[in-house]
Amino acid sequence: MSIHLSSPLIQFKIPIKSRAKTRIKSSSISARLDSSQQPDQQLNLSVLRFTFGIPGFDESYLPRWIGYGFGSLLVLNHFVFSNSVTSAQLRSEGLGLSLAAFSVALPYLGKFLKGATPMDQKILPESTDQIFVMSQNISDTLKEDLAWATYVLLRNTNSISVLISFRGELCIRGYWSTPDGLAKSQLVEWFERQIEKIGLSDLKESLYFPQSADSGIWEMLPKETSSLFVQPVIQTPNPSAGEMEKIEGFVLLASSIRYAYRDKDRAWIRAIANKFRDLTKV
Amino acid sequence: MEAGNIFYTTIPWNLKRSFTRNPCNFRRFIRASANLQSQRGYKGPKPSKDWVADWVTNNDDTVRSLPIYVGGVSLLAVLFNRTVSGIAPVADASSSQSRADLLTIALAVTNILTGLVWLSIRPKSITVVNPEGVECRMISSHLPDFIVSELLWAWESLSSATCSRSLVVVYDSICILQIGVAAQSPNDGEVVTVDVGKLMQGSVYQGVMRSGTQSYLANLFLYPGRSELPFLPSNTQAVILQPLGDKGLAIIGGDTIRGFTTSDQSWIAFIGEKLDATLAKYSNTVSLVVEDGISK
């Protein structure tokens, strides 16, 4: 699906691989510890990065599996191989089981540490197709901006679906669970009714569901949705004219992984939403 | 030598907020649950506060060493248990007590190793270096409104979402924007303006335009070409050079070494393409006007 822009002067040169060339090889998350620069740690701890070398095997979940495995061995030992259980053994096993529970929880805690990379991959929904629809009768500049913004949001964040609403005009892109057999114009109306039902146009503050939102209300979202972020587009009031804050629209993003939108992602999404805020001034 | 001493310092969460120029609170989803009550429009669900995630992000260093303490204490507890119950601390798998103890010790060791791994992947705490210079805001006067607003939007996005402190946009051999902190000339204390001719002949500009892709100088101090960017504050830590098509270049200066993440880099690349498309529209309009003038 593509949008035909009437102006031939616009070219979007978007390369497939937009990788930046780093002159100085370094990453913002430094895993190297130079022992010469750490006066309080003599050990070079980076040797402890442990890997089996199996591709696709995530070692950060290892404590969880060890916890499950050894916990079950403890239980097995208690019930099958013990003739009489002393209180010392009970204490030992209690300690072991709580340690196992703690190990199981460790990968979950580790996800929130600084420098942790998200482990889950984006799961693309299999059932539905991608859609790209836009309201009719909108100006070319707005069309271009909506197309660009939706494209960039899908590329740069972990999203599988995006919906931008601006002054009642919609642009919808990505995977959505829509009823079958609707024509494009009817799709837009269907989305408008859904938004009306939830009342998203009146949202004043941004909304972030890091884990699955209550999907009863959000029936338009694909069922693989795990995180949801809604950022309203608010026109800053002109104090001299005595205007109130006006809500011009919102940007809605859904992702199939949990905790998909970190602070930096949300800051950039806010920046994209501000692009539409500025459109009201021009 | 990297800037500053790489010491073990705790960066409190509040300090991170001062990096961003956005005055709004990032933690909106916490306040959303209170404010949504008053909105008659929104009828959807409210997100609940995520205690665990908040606690971990606030106490990053404690959580990193937590498994080590838990593992260490458990090891001692196992030994203590053995001595208290009068069993000799011998590790053999013959009795069920020993087996239970061995499993517990193995779990404790796993915890200690995980804690050590977490400590080893702690990101280096890089300090912000405030750029020395003067605030400036120079926009080329002959630009139409829509371009000015787009440029200002780009600057506002960069300064609020990344560690950028200076932005210079050169297009069609003219410096159309110089905003943020700029170097101060030692003679009269005024802003050092961009000498576009000199810049375009320099190796930095040529190199980037030849490759056509973004160039990230993560630690400007180590890069000899920084003398070609005299308009940026002398203690700018990182620079991103983003080509705008074939005709322009955006130079973004940041206040932290390696301060731009890969996600920032890709966002900047897309913004560069958008700016190029907008500016190309304008320069085509201008060249059409000029051609009309000549043909008349």
Coordinates of C-alpha atoms in Angstrom, one line a residue:
Chain A
M1 CA 0.0 0.0 0.0
S2 CA 1.4 3.4 -0.8
I3 CA 0.3 6.9 -0.7
H4 CA 0.6 8.9 -3.9
L5 CA 1.9 12.3 -3.2
S6 CA 0.9 14.9 -5.7
S7 CA 4.0 16.8 -5.5
P8 CA 6.8 15.3 -7.5
L9 CA 9.4 17.4 -5.8
I10 CA 9.3 15.4 -2.7
Q11 CA 11.6 12.5 -2.5
F12 CA 11.9 10.3 0.5
K13 CA 15.2 8.6 0.2
I14 CA 15.0 6.1 2.9
P15 CA 17.7 3.5 2.8
I16 CA 17.1 0.0 3.9
K17 CA 20.0 0.0 6.2
S18 CA 20.5 3.3 7.9
R19 CA 23.4 2.5 10.0
A20 CA 25.6 5.2 11.3
K21 CA 29.3 4.9 10.8
T22 CA 31.0 5.3 14.1
R23 CA 34.5 6.8 13.7
I24 CA 35.5 5.8 17.1
K25 CA 34.3 2.3 18.0
S26 CA 32.5 2.5 21.2
S27 CA 29.1 1.9 22.6
S28 CA 27.2 4.0 25.0
I29 CA 26.8 1.0 27.3
S30 CA 30.3 0.1 28.2
A31 CA 30.8 -3.5 29.3
R32 CA 34.5 -3.2 29.5
L33 CA 36.1 -2.5 32.8
D34 CA 39.7 -1.4 32.6
S35 CA 41.2 -2.6 35.8
S36 CA 43.6 0.2 35.8
Q37 CA 40.9 2.8 36.0
Q38 CA 38.9 1.1 38.8
P39 CA 40.7 1.7 42.0
D40 CA 38.3 -0.1 44.1
Q41 CA 38.0 -3.3 42.0
Q42 CA 41.1 -5.2 41.3
L43 CA 39.4 -8.0 39.4
N44 CA 38.6 -7.7 35.8
L45 CA 35.1 -8.9 36.1
S46 CA 34.3 -8.9 32.4
V47 CA 35.7 -12.4 32.1
L48 CA 32.5 -13.5 33.9
R49 CA 30.4 -12.8 30.8
F50 CA 29.5 -16.4 30.3
T51 CA 28.0 -17.9 27.2
F52 CA 27.5 -21.3 25.8
G53 CA 28.0 -20.0 22.3
I54 CA 24.7 -21.4 21.1
P55 CA 23.0 -18.8 18.9
G56 CA 19.5 -17.9 20.1
F57 CA 20.1 -19.1 23.5
D58 CA 19.7 -16.4 26.1
E59 CA 22.1 -16.8 29.0
S60 CA 20.5 -14.2 31.1
Y61 CA 17.7 -16.6 31.8
L62 CA 20.1 -19.2 33.1
P63 CA 19.5 -18.4 36.8
R64 CA 15.8 -19.0 36.2
W65 CA 16.4 -22.5 34.7
I66 CA 18.9 -23.4 37.4
G67 CA 16.4 -22.3 40.0
Y68 CA 13.6 -24.4 38.6
G69 CA 16.0 -27.4 38.1
F70 CA 17.6 -27.4 41.4
G71 CA 14.4 -26.5 43.2
S72 CA 12.8 -29.6 41.7
L73 CA 15.8 -31.7 42.6
L74 CA 15.5 -30.5 46.2
V75 CA 11.8 -31.5 46.3
L76 CA 12.7 -34.9 44.7
N77 CA 15.4 -35.5 47.3
H78 CA 13.0 -34.7 50.1
F79 CA 10.2 -37.0 49.0
V80 CA 11.9 -39.8 47.2
F81 CA 15.3 -40.3 48.7
S82 CA 14.9 -39.4 52.3
N83 CA 14.0 -42.1 54.8
S84 CA 13.7 -39.8 57.8
V85 CA 13.9 -36.0 57.5
T86 CA 15.7 -34.2 60.2
S87 CA 15.0 -30.7 61.1
A88 CA 18.4 -29.7 59.9
Q89 CA 17.6 -31.0 56.5
L90 CA 14.3 -29.2 56.6
R91 CA 16.0 -25.9 57.3
S92 CA 18.5 -26.6 54.6
E93 CA 15.8 -27.4 52.1
G94 CA 13.8 -24.3 53.1
L95 CA 16.8 -22.2 52.4
G96 CA 17.4 -24.0 49.1
L97 CA 13.8 -23.5 48.0
S98 CA 13.8 -19.8 48.8
L99 CA 17.1 -19.4 47.0
A100 CA 15.6 -21.2 44.0
A101 CA 12.6 -18.8 44.0
F102 CA 15.0 -15.9 44.2
S103 CA 17.0 -17.2 41.3
V104 CA 13.8 -17.6 39.2
A105 CA 13.0 -14.0 39.8
L106 CA 16.5 -12.7 39.0
P107 CA 16.1 -12.4 35.2
Y108 CA 12.9 -10.3 35.8
L109 CA 14.8 -7.9 38.1
G110 CA 17.7 -7.8 35.7
K111 CA 15.5 -6.4 33.0
F112 CA 15.1 -3.1 34.7
L113 CA 18.7 -2.4 35.4
K114 CA 20.5 0.2 33.4
G115 CA 22.2 -1.1 30.4
A116 CA 20.0 -4.2 30.1
T117 CA 19.1 -4.9 26.5
P118 CA 15.6 -6.0 25.8
M119 CA 15.7 -9.8 25.3
D120 CA 12.4 -10.4 23.7
Q121 CA 12.1 -10.1 20.0
K122 CA 9.2 -8.4 18.4
I123 CA 6.5 -11.0 17.7
L124 CA 4.8 -10.2 14.4
P125 CA 1.2 -11.1 14.4
E126 CA 0.5 -13.9 11.9
S127 CA -3.2 -13.7 11.5
T128 CA -3.7 -10.1 10.4
D129 CA -2.2 -8.1 7.6
Q130 CA -0.6 -4.8 7.8
I131 CA -2.9 -1.9 6.9
F132 CA -2.2 1.7 6.0
V133 CA -5.1 4.0 5.9
M134 CA -5.6 7.7 6.2
S135 CA -8.5 10.1 6.3
Q136 CA -9.6 11.6 3.0
N137 CA -9.7 15.3 2.3
I138 CA -6.6 16.4 4.2
S139 CA -3.9 18.8 3.0
D140 CA -0.8 17.5 1.3
T141 CA 1.5 18.7 4.0
L142 CA -0.5 16.9 6.6
K143 CA -0.6 13.8 4.5
E144 CA 3.2 13.8 4.1
D145 CA 3.8 14.5 7.8
L146 CA 1.4 11.7 8.9
A147 CA 3.0 9.2 6.5
W148 CA 6.5 10.1 7.6
A149 CA 5.7 10.1 11.3
T150 CA 3.9 6.8 11.2
Y151 CA 6.8 5.3 9.2
V152 CA 9.5 6.6 11.5
L153 CA 7.6 5.5 14.6
L154 CA 7.2 2.0 13.3
R155 CA 10.9 1.8 12.2
N156 CA 12.5 3.3 15.3
T157 CA 10.4 2.0 18.2
N158 CA 9.5 -1.6 19.0
S159 CA 6.0 -1.0 17.7
I160 CA 3.8 -3.2 15.6
S161 CA 1.0 -0.7 15.2
V162 CA 0.6 3.1 15.2
L163 CA -2.4 5.4 15.1
I164 CA -2.1 9.1 14.8
S165 CA -5.2 11.3 15.3
F166 CA -4.9 15.0 14.6
R167 CA -7.9 17.3 14.7
G168 CA -10.1 14.4 13.9
E169 CA -8.1 13.2 10.9
L170 CA -6.6 9.7 11.4
C171 CA -3.7 7.8 10.0
I172 CA -3.4 4.2 10.9
R173 CA -0.5 1.9 10.1
G174 CA 0.7 -1.5 11.1
Y175 CA -1.1 -4.6 12.4
W176 CA -4.6 -4.1 13.8
S177 CA -7.5 -6.4 14.5
T178 CA -10.2 -5.0 12.3
P179 CA -13.3 -6.7 11.1
D180 CA -13.0 -8.3 7.7
G181 CA -14.3 -7.0 4.5
L182 CA -14.3 -3.3 5.2
A183 CA -13.3 -0.8 2.5
K184 CA -10.7 1.7 3.4
S185 CA -13.1 4.6 4.0
Q186 CA -15.2 2.4 6.2
L187 CA -12.1 1.3 8.1
V188 CA -11.4 4.9 9.0
E189 CA -14.9 5.3 10.3
W190 CA -14.7 2.1 12.2
F191 CA -11.5 3.4 14.0
E192 CA -13.2 6.7 14.7
R193 CA -16.0 4.9 16.4
Q194 CA -13.6 2.8 18.5
I195 CA -11.7 5.9 19.5
E196 CA -15.0 7.6 20.4
K197 CA -15.9 4.6 22.6
I198 CA -12.7 4.7 24.6
G199 CA -12.6 8.5 24.7
L200 CA -9.0 8.7 23.6
S201 CA -9.4 12.2 22.1
D202 CA -9.9 13.7 25.6
L203 CA -6.7 12.3 27.0
K204 CA -4.7 15.1 28.6
E205 CA -1.7 13.1 29.9
S206 CA 0.3 10.4 28.3
L207 CA -0.7 6.8 29.1
Y208 CA 1.7 3.9 29.3
F209 CA 0.8 0.3 29.9
P210 CA 4.1 -1.6 30.1
Q211 CA 2.3 -4.9 30.4
S212 CA -0.8 -6.0 28.7
A213 CA -3.7 -3.6 28.7
D214 CA -7.2 -4.8 29.4
S215 CA -8.0 -5.9 25.9
G216 CA -11.7 -6.0 26.4
I217 CA -12.0 -2.2 25.8
W218 CA -9.1 -2.0 23.2
E219 CA -10.6 -4.4 20.7
M220 CA -8.9 -2.7 17.8
L221 CA -5.5 -3.7 19.0
P222 CA -4.0 -7.0 17.8
K223 CA -4.1 -9.6 20.4
E224 CA -0.3 -9.9 20.6
T225 CA -0.1 -6.4 22.1
S226 CA 1.8 -6.3 25.3
S227 CA 2.7 -2.6 25.8
L228 CA 0.7 0.4 24.8
F229 CA 1.7 4.1 24.9
V230 CA -0.6 7.0 24.1
Q231 CA 0.8 10.5 23.8
P232 CA -1.6 13.4 23.4
V233 CA -0.8 16.3 21.1
I234 CA -1.5 19.4 23.1
Q235 CA -1.3 22.9 21.8
T236 CA 0.5 25.1 24.1
P237 CA -1.7 28.0 25.2
N238 CA -0.9 31.5 24.3
P239 CA -1.0 33.3 27.7
S240 CA -1.5 36.8 26.2
A241 CA -4.5 35.6 24.2
G242 CA -6.0 33.9 27.3
E243 CA -6.3 30.6 25.5
M244 CA -6.8 27.3 27.3
E245 CA -4.7 24.2 26.6
K246 CA -6.3 22.5 23.6
I247 CA -6.0 18.8 22.9
E248 CA -5.4 18.5 19.1
G249 CA -5.0 14.8 18.9
F250 CA -2.9 11.9 20.1
V251 CA -0.3 9.3 19.0
L252 CA -1.0 5.7 19.9
L253 CA 1.6 3.0 19.7
A254 CA 1.3 -0.7 20.5
S255 CA 4.1 -3.3 20.8
S256 CA 4.2 -7.0 21.1
I257 CA 6.9 -7.0 23.8
R258 CA 6.5 -5.8 27.4
Y259 CA 8.2 -2.7 28.7
A260 CA 8.8 -1.7 25.1
Y261 CA 8.9 2.1 25.6
R262 CA 11.7 3.2 27.7
D263 CA 12.2 6.8 28.8
K264 CA 14.2 7.7 25.7
D265 CA 11.6 6.1 23.4
R266 CA 8.9 8.1 25.1
A267 CA 10.9 11.3 24.8
W268 CA 11.3 10.8 21.1
I269 CA 7.6 9.9 20.7
R270 CA 6.8 13.1 22.5
A271 CA 9.1 15.0 20.1
I272 CA 7.2 13.5 17.1
A273 CA 3.9 14.4 18.7
N274 CA 5.2 18.0 19.0
K275 CA 5.7 18.1 15.3
F276 CA 1.9 18.0 14.9
R277 CA 1.5 20.6 17.6
D278 CA 3.7 23.0 15.6
L279 CA 1.5 22.4 12.5
T280 CA -1.3 24.3 14.2
K281 CA 0.9 27.4 14.3
V282 CA 1.9 27.5 10.7
Chain B
M1 CA 42.4 9.8 28.8
E2 CA 38.7 9.7 29.2
A3 CA 37.1 12.7 30.7
G4 CA 36.8 12.5 34.5
N5 CA 37.8 9.8 36.8
I6 CA 36.0 6.6 36.3
F7 CA 34.9 6.2 39.9
Y8 CA 32.2 4.2 41.3
T9 CA 29.6 6.9 41.7
T10 CA 26.0 6.5 42.1
I11 CA 24.0 8.6 39.7
P12 CA 20.7 9.2 41.4
W13 CA 17.7 9.0 39.2
N14 CA 17.0 12.7 39.7
L15 CA 20.3 13.6 38.1
K16 CA 19.2 11.8 35.0
R17 CA 16.2 14.1 34.7
S18 CA 18.4 17.1 34.5
F19 CA 20.0 15.8 31.3
T20 CA 16.8 16.3 29.5
R21 CA 15.6 19.7 28.8
N22 CA 12.0 18.6 28.8
P23 CA 10.3 20.2 31.8
C24 CA 7.5 17.6 31.8
N25 CA 7.7 14.6 34.1
F26 CA 8.5 11.4 32.4
R27 CA 6.7 9.4 35.0
R28 CA 3.3 10.4 33.6
F29 CA 1.9 7.0 33.8
I30 CA 1.9 7.3 37.6
R31 CA 0.1 10.6 37.5
A32 CA -2.3 9.4 34.8
S33 CA -4.1 7.2 37.3
A34 CA -4.9 10.2 39.4
N35 CA -5.8 12.6 36.7
L36 CA -7.9 10.3 34.6
Q37 CA -10.6 10.4 37.3
S38 CA -11.3 14.0 36.5
Q39 CA -11.5 13.6 32.7
R40 CA -15.0 12.9 31.6
G41 CA -13.9 11.9 28.2
Y42 CA -11.6 9.0 28.7
K43 CA -13.3 5.9 29.6
G44 CA -10.5 3.4 29.3
P45 CA -8.5 1.5 31.8
K46 CA -5.8 3.2 33.9
P47 CA -2.3 1.8 34.2
S48 CA -1.3 0.6 37.7
K49 CA 1.9 1.6 39.3
D50 CA 4.8 -0.8 38.7
W51 CA 6.4 -1.1 42.1
V52 CA 9.1 -3.5 41.1
A53 CA 10.3 -1.7 38.0
D54 CA 10.4 1.6 39.9
W55 CA 12.3 0.1 42.9
V56 CA 14.9 -1.5 40.7
T57 CA 15.5 1.5 38.6
N58 CA 15.8 3.7 41.6
N59 CA 18.2 1.4 43.5
D60 CA 20.2 0.3 40.6
D61 CA 23.5 -0.3 42.5
T62 CA 21.9 -2.0 45.4
V63 CA 20.0 -4.4 43.2
R64 CA 23.2 -5.3 41.3
S65 CA 25.0 -6.4 44.4
L66 CA 21.9 -8.0 46.0
P67 CA 22.4 -11.5 44.6
I68 CA 26.0 -11.6 45.9
Y69 CA 24.9 -10.8 49.4
V70 CA 22.0 -13.3 49.2
G71 CA 24.3 -16.0 47.9
G72 CA 27.0 -15.3 50.5
V73 CA 24.6 -15.2 53.4
S74 CA 23.1 -18.5 52.2
L75 CA 26.5 -20.2 52.0
L76 CA 27.2 -19.1 55.6
A77 CA 23.8 -20.2 56.7
V78 CA 24.3 -23.7 55.2
L79 CA 27.6 -24.1 57.1
F80 CA 26.0 -22.7 60.3
N81 CA 23.1 -25.1 59.9
R82 CA 25.6 -28.0 59.7
T83 CA 27.6 -26.9 62.8
V84 CA 24.4 -26.2 64.8
S85 CA 22.9 -29.6 64.1
G86 CA 26.2 -31.3 64.9
I87 CA 26.8 -32.8 61.5
A88 CA 30.3 -32.7 60.1
P89 CA 30.7 -30.2 57.3
V90 CA 31.7 -32.8 54.7
A91 CA 30.5 -32.5 51.2
D92 CA 29.5 -36.0 50.0
A93 CA 26.3 -37.0 48.3
S94 CA 25.7 -40.0 50.5
S95 CA 23.2 -38.6 52.9
S96 CA 20.1 -36.7 51.9
Q97 CA 21.2 -33.9 54.1
S98 CA 24.4 -33.6 52.2
R99 CA 22.5 -33.7 48.9
A100 CA 20.1 -30.9 50.0
D101 CA 23.1 -28.9 51.2
L102 CA 25.0 -29.3 47.9
L103 CA 22.0 -28.2 45.9
T104 CA 21.6 -25.1 48.2
I105 CA 25.3 -24.3 47.8
A106 CA 25.0 -24.6 44.0
L107 CA 22.1 -22.2 44.0
A108 CA 24.0 -19.8 46.2
V109 CA 26.9 -19.9 43.9
T110 CA 24.7 -19.2 40.9
N111 CA 23.4 -16.1 42.7
I112 CA 26.8 -14.9 43.5
L113 CA 27.9 -15.3 39.9
T114 CA 24.8 -13.5 38.6
G115 CA 25.5 -10.6 40.9
L116 CA 29.1 -10.4 39.6
V117 CA 27.8 -10.5 36.0
W118 CA 25.4 -7.6 36.8
L119 CA 28.2 -5.6 38.4
S120 CA 30.4 -6.2 35.3
I121 CA 27.8 -4.9 32.9
R122 CA 27.1 -1.8 34.8
P123 CA 27.4 1.1 32.4
K124 CA 30.2 3.5 33.1
S125 CA 28.8 6.6 34.7
I126 CA 29.7 9.4 32.3
T127 CA 29.5 12.9 33.6
V128 CA 27.9 15.7 31.7
V129 CA 30.4 18.4 30.7
N130 CA 28.7 21.8 30.3
P131 CA 29.7 23.4 27.1
E132 CA 31.5 26.6 27.4
G133 CA 30.2 29.3 25.2
V134 CA 27.3 31.6 24.6
E135 CA 23.7 30.8 23.8
C136 CA 22.9 31.7 20.3
R137 CA 19.9 31.5 18.0
M138 CA 20.7 32.5 14.5
I139 CA 18.2 31.6 11.8
S140 CA 18.7 32.7 8.2
S141 CA 16.2 35.4 7.5
H142 CA 15.1 34.5 4.0
L143 CA 13.6 31.2 5.0
P144 CA 9.8 30.7 4.8
D145 CA 7.9 30.1 8.0
F146 CA 7.3 26.4 7.5
I147 CA 11.0 25.7 7.2
V148 CA 11.8 27.8 10.3
S149 CA 9.2 26.0 12.3
E150 CA 10.5 22.6 11.1
L151 CA 14.1 23.6 12.0
L152 CA 13.0 24.8 15.4
W153 CA 11.0 21.6 16.0
A154 CA 14.1 19.6 15.1
W155 CA 16.2 21.5 17.6
E156 CA 13.6 21.2 20.3
S157 CA 13.4 17.4 19.8
L158 CA 17.1 17.0 19.8
S159 CA 17.6 19.1 22.9
S160 CA 14.9 17.4 24.9
A161 CA 15.4 13.8 23.8
T162 CA 19.2 13.6 23.5
C163 CA 22.3 15.1 25.1
S164 CA 22.6 17.7 22.3
R165 CA 23.6 21.2 23.2
S166 CA 24.4 22.8 19.9
L167 CA 23.0 22.5 16.4
V168 CA 24.3 23.9 13.1
V169 CA 22.6 23.4 9.8
V170 CA 24.4 24.2 6.6
Y171 CA 22.4 23.9 3.3
D172 CA 23.3 25.0 -0.2
S173 CA 26.5 26.6 1.0
I174 CA 24.7 28.8 3.5
C175 CA 24.6 28.4 7.2
I176 CA 20.8 28.5 7.8
L177 CA 20.7 27.7 11.5
Q178 CA 23.1 28.0 14.4
I179 CA 21.3 27.4 17.7
G180 CA 22.2 26.3 21.2
V181 CA 25.5 26.9 22.8
A182 CA 28.2 28.2 20.4
A183 CA 31.8 29.0 20.9
Q184 CA 32.6 32.5 22.2
S185 CA 35.3 34.3 20.3
P186 CA 38.1 35.5 22.6
N187 CA 38.3 39.0 21.1
D188 CA 34.9 40.4 21.5
G189 CA 32.9 37.8 23.3
E190 CA 30.5 37.4 20.4
V191 CA 29.4 34.1 18.9
V192 CA 31.8 32.4 16.5
T193 CA 29.8 32.2 13.3
V194 CA 30.2 29.4 10.8
D195 CA 32.6 30.0 8.0
V196 CA 30.8 27.9 5.5
G197 CA 33.5 28.1 2.8
K198 CA 36.2 26.9 5.1
L199 CA 33.9 24.2 6.5
M200 CA 33.1 22.9 3.1
Q201 CA 36.7 22.6 2.0
G202 CA 37.6 20.8 5.2
S203 CA 38.1 17.0 5.4
V204 CA 35.3 16.6 7.9
Y205 CA 32.7 17.9 5.5
Q206 CA 34.1 16.3 2.5
G207 CA 34.4 12.9 4.2
V208 CA 30.8 12.9 5.4
M209 CA 29.3 14.1 2.1
R210 CA 31.4 11.5 0.2
S211 CA 30.1 8.7 2.3
G212 CA 26.6 10.0 2.4
T213 CA 25.9 8.5 5.8
Q214 CA 25.8 9.8 9.3
S215 CA 29.1 10.1 11.1
Y216 CA 29.3 9.8 14.9
L217 CA 32.3 11.2 16.7
A218 CA 31.7 9.7 20.1
N219 CA 34.7 11.4 21.8
L220 CA 35.5 14.6 20.0
F221 CA 38.6 15.1 22.0
L222 CA 40.3 12.2 20.3
Y223 CA 39.5 13.4 16.8
P224 CA 42.0 15.6 15.1
G225 CA 39.4 17.1 12.7
R226 CA 37.8 19.0 15.6
S227 CA 39.8 22.1 14.6
E228 CA 37.5 22.3 11.6
L229 CA 34.5 22.9 13.8
P230 CA 35.6 26.1 15.7
F231 CA 32.1 27.3 16.1
L232 CA 31.2 24.5 18.5
P233 CA 32.1 25.0 22.1
S234 CA 35.7 23.8 22.7
N235 CA 34.6 21.2 25.3
T236 CA 31.9 19.6 23.2
Q237 CA 32.1 15.9 24.0
A238 CA 30.4 14.2 21.1
V239 CA 29.4 15.2 17.6
I240 CA 27.0 13.8 15.1
L241 CA 27.5 14.8 11.5
Q242 CA 24.3 14.1 9.6
P243 CA 24.3 14.8 5.8
L244 CA 21.0 16.3 4.5
G245 CA 20.9 14.8 1.1
D246 CA 23.7 16.0 -1.2
K247 CA 23.4 19.6 -0.4
G248 CA 23.5 20.1 3.4
L249 CA 25.0 19.0 6.7
A250 CA 23.7 19.1 10.2
I251 CA 26.2 19.3 12.9
I252 CA 25.0 18.3 16.4
G253 CA 27.2 18.8 19.4
G254 CA 26.5 16.8 22.7
D255 CA 27.7 17.3 26.2
T256 CA 28.5 13.6 27.1
I257 CA 31.1 11.3 25.7
R258 CA 29.2 8.5 23.8
G259 CA 26.1 10.3 24.7
F260 CA 24.1 9.5 21.6
T261 CA 22.7 6.0 21.7
T262 CA 22.1 3.9 18.6
S263 CA 18.4 4.7 18.8
D264 CA 19.3 8.5 18.9
Q265 CA 21.5 8.0 15.8
S266 CA 18.7 6.4 13.8
W267 CA 16.2 9.1 14.9
I268 CA 18.6 11.7 13.9
A269 CA 19.1 10.1 10.5
F270 CA 15.4 10.1 9.9
I271 CA 15.0 13.7 11.0
G272 CA 17.9 14.6 8.6
E273 CA 16.0 13.0 5.7
K274 CA 12.9 14.9 6.6
L275 CA 14.8 18.2 6.8
D276 CA 16.4 17.4 3.5
A277 CA 13.0 16.8 1.9
T278 CA 11.6 20.0 3.3
L279 CA 14.6 22.1 2.4
A280 CA 14.8 20.6 -1.1
K281 CA 11.2 21.7 -1.6
Y282 CA 12.2 25.2 -0.7
S283 CA 15.4 25.4 -2.8
N284 CA 13.5 24.0 -5.8
T285 CA 10.9 26.8 -5.4
V286 CA 13.7 29.3 -5.2
S287 CA 15.5 28.1 -8.3
L288 CA 12.2 28.1 -10.2
V289 CA 11.7 31.7 -9.2
V290 CA 15.2 32.6 -10.2
E291 CA 14.8 30.9 -13.6
D292 CA 11.6 32.8 -14.2
G293 CA 13.5 36.0 -13.4
I294 CA 16.2 35.2 -15.9
S295 CA 13.9 34.1 -18.7
K296 CA 12.0 37.4 -18.4

